[in-house]
PDB file of C-alpha atoms in Angstrom:
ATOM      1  CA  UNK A  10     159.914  58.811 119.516  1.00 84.00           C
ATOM      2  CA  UNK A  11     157.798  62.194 118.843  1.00 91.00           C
ATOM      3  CA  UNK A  12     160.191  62.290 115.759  1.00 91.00           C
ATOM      4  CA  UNK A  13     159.191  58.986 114.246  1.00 93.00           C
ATOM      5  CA  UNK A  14     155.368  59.840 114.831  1.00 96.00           C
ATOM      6  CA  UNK A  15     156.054  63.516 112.510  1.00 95.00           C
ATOM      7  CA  UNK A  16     157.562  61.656 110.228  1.00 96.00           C
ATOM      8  CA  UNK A  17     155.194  58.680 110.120  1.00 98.00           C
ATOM      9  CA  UNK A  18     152.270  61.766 109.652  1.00 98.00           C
ATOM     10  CA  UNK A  19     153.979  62.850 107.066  1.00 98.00           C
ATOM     11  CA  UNK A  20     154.541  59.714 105.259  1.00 98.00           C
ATOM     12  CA  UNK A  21     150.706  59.202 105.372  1.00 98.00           C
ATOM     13  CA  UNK A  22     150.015  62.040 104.335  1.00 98.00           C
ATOM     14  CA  UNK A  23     152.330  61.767 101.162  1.00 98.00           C
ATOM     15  CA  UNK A  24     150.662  58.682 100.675  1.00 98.00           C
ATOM     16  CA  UNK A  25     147.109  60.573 100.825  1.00 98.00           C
ATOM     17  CA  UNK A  26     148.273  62.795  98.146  1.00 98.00           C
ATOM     18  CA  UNK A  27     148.880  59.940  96.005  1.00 97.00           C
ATOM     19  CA  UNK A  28     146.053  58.758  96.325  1.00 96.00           C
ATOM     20  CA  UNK A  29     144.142  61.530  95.823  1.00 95.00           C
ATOM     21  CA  UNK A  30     145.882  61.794  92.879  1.00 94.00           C
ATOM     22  CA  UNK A  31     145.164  58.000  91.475  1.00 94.00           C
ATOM     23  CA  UNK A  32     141.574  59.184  92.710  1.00 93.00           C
ATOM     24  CA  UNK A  33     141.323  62.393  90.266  1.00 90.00           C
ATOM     25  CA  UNK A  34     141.990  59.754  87.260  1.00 90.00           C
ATOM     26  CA  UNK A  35     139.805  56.874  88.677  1.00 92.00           C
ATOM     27  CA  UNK A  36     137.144  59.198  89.728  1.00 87.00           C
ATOM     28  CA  UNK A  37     136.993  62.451  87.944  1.00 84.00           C
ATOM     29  CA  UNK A  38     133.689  62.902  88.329  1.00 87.00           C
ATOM     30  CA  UNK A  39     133.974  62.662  91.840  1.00 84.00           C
ATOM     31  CA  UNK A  40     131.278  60.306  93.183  1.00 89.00           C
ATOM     32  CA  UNK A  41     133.369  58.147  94.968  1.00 91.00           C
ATOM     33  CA  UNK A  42     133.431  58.754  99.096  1.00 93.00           C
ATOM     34  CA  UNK A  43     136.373  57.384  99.705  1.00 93.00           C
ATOM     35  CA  UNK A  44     138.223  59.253  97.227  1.00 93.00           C
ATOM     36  CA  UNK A  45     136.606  62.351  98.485  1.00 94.00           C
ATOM     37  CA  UNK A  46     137.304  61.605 101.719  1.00 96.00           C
ATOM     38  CA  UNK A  47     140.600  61.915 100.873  1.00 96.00           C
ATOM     39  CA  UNK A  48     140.223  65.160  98.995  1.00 95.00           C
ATOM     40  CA  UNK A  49     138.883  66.588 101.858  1.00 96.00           C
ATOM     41  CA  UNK A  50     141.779  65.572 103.630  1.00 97.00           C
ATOM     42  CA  UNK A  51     144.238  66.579 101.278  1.00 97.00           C
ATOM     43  CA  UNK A  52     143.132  69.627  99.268  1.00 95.00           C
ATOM     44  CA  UNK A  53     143.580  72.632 101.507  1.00 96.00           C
ATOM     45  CA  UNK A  54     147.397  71.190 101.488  1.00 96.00           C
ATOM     46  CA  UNK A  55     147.264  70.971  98.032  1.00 95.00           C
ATOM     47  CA  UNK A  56     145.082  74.370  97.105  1.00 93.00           C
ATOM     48  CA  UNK A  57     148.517  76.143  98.855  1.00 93.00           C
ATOM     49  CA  UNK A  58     150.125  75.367  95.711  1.00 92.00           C
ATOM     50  CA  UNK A  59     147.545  75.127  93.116  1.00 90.00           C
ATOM     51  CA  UNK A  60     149.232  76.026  89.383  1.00 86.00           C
ATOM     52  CA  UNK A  61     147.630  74.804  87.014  1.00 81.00           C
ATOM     53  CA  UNK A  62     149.591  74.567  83.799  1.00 80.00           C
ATOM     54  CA  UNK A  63     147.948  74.592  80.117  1.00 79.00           C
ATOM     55  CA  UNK A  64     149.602  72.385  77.760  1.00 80.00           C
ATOM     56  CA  UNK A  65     147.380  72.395  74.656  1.00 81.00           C
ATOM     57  CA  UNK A  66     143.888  71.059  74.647  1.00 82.00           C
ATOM     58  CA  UNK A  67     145.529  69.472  78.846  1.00 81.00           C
ATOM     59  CA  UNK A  68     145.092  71.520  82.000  1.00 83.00           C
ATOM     60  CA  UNK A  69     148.241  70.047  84.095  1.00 85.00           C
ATOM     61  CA  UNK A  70     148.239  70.450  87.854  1.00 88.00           C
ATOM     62  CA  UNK A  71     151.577  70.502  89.530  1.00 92.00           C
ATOM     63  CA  UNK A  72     150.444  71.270  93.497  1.00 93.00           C
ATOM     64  CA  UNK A  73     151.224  67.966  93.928  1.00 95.00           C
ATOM     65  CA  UNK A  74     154.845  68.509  92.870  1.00 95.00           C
ATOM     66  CA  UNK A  75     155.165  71.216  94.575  1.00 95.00           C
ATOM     67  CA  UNK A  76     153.187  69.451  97.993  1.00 97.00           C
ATOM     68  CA  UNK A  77     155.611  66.188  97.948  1.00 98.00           C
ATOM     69  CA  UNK A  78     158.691  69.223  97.584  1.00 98.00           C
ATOM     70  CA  UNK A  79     157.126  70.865 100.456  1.00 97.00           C
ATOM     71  CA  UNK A  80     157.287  67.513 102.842  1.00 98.00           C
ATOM     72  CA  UNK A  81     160.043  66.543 101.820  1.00 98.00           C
ATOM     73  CA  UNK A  82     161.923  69.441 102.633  1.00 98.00           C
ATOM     74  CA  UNK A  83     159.668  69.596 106.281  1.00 97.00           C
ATOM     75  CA  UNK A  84     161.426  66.340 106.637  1.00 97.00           C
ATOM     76  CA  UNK A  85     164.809  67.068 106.019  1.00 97.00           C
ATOM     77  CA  UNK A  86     164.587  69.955 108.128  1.00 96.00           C
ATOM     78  CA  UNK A  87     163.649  68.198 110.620  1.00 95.00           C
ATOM     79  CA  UNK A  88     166.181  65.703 110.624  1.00 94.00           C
ATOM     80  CA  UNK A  89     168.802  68.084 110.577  1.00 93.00           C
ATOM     81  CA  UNK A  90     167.707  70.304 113.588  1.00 91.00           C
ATOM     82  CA  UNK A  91     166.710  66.726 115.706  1.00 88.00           C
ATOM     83  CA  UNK A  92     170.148  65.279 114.486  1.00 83.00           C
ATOM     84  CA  UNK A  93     172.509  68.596 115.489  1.00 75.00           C
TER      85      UNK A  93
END
């Protein structure tokens, strides 16, 4: 039960992060509220891993990589420990 809930949280969550990714393409500008909403939700995850890559005249950020790694791992953790 408490298991399904974390990992529930941490599918929304995932699911935040895409979004607030979709959201720094739709909205770069950032006037939207419900895309900032969402970064205020999901950036002080995401600032944890904050690289931001240059590839020529393109600033690449990869903390969302790195963030859906993160959870991912979370999850499988717990799984294993819950499941021993």
């Amino acid at each position: 039960m408490i298991l399904n809930i974390i990992f529930r949280i941490i599918r929304i969550y995932s699911t935040l992060i895409l979004v607030s990714i979709l959201g720094s393409w739709l909205d770069p500008m950032r006037v939207s509220p419900i895309f900032n909403a969402v970064r205020k939700v999901t950036d002080p995850f995401l600032n944890l891993f904050r690289i931001i890559i240059p590839i020529g005249n393109l600033r690449l950020d990869i903390s969302p990589i790195i963030a859906f790694m993160v959870l991912n791992l979370i999850t499988r953790i717990i799984s294993e420990i819950a499941y021993l």
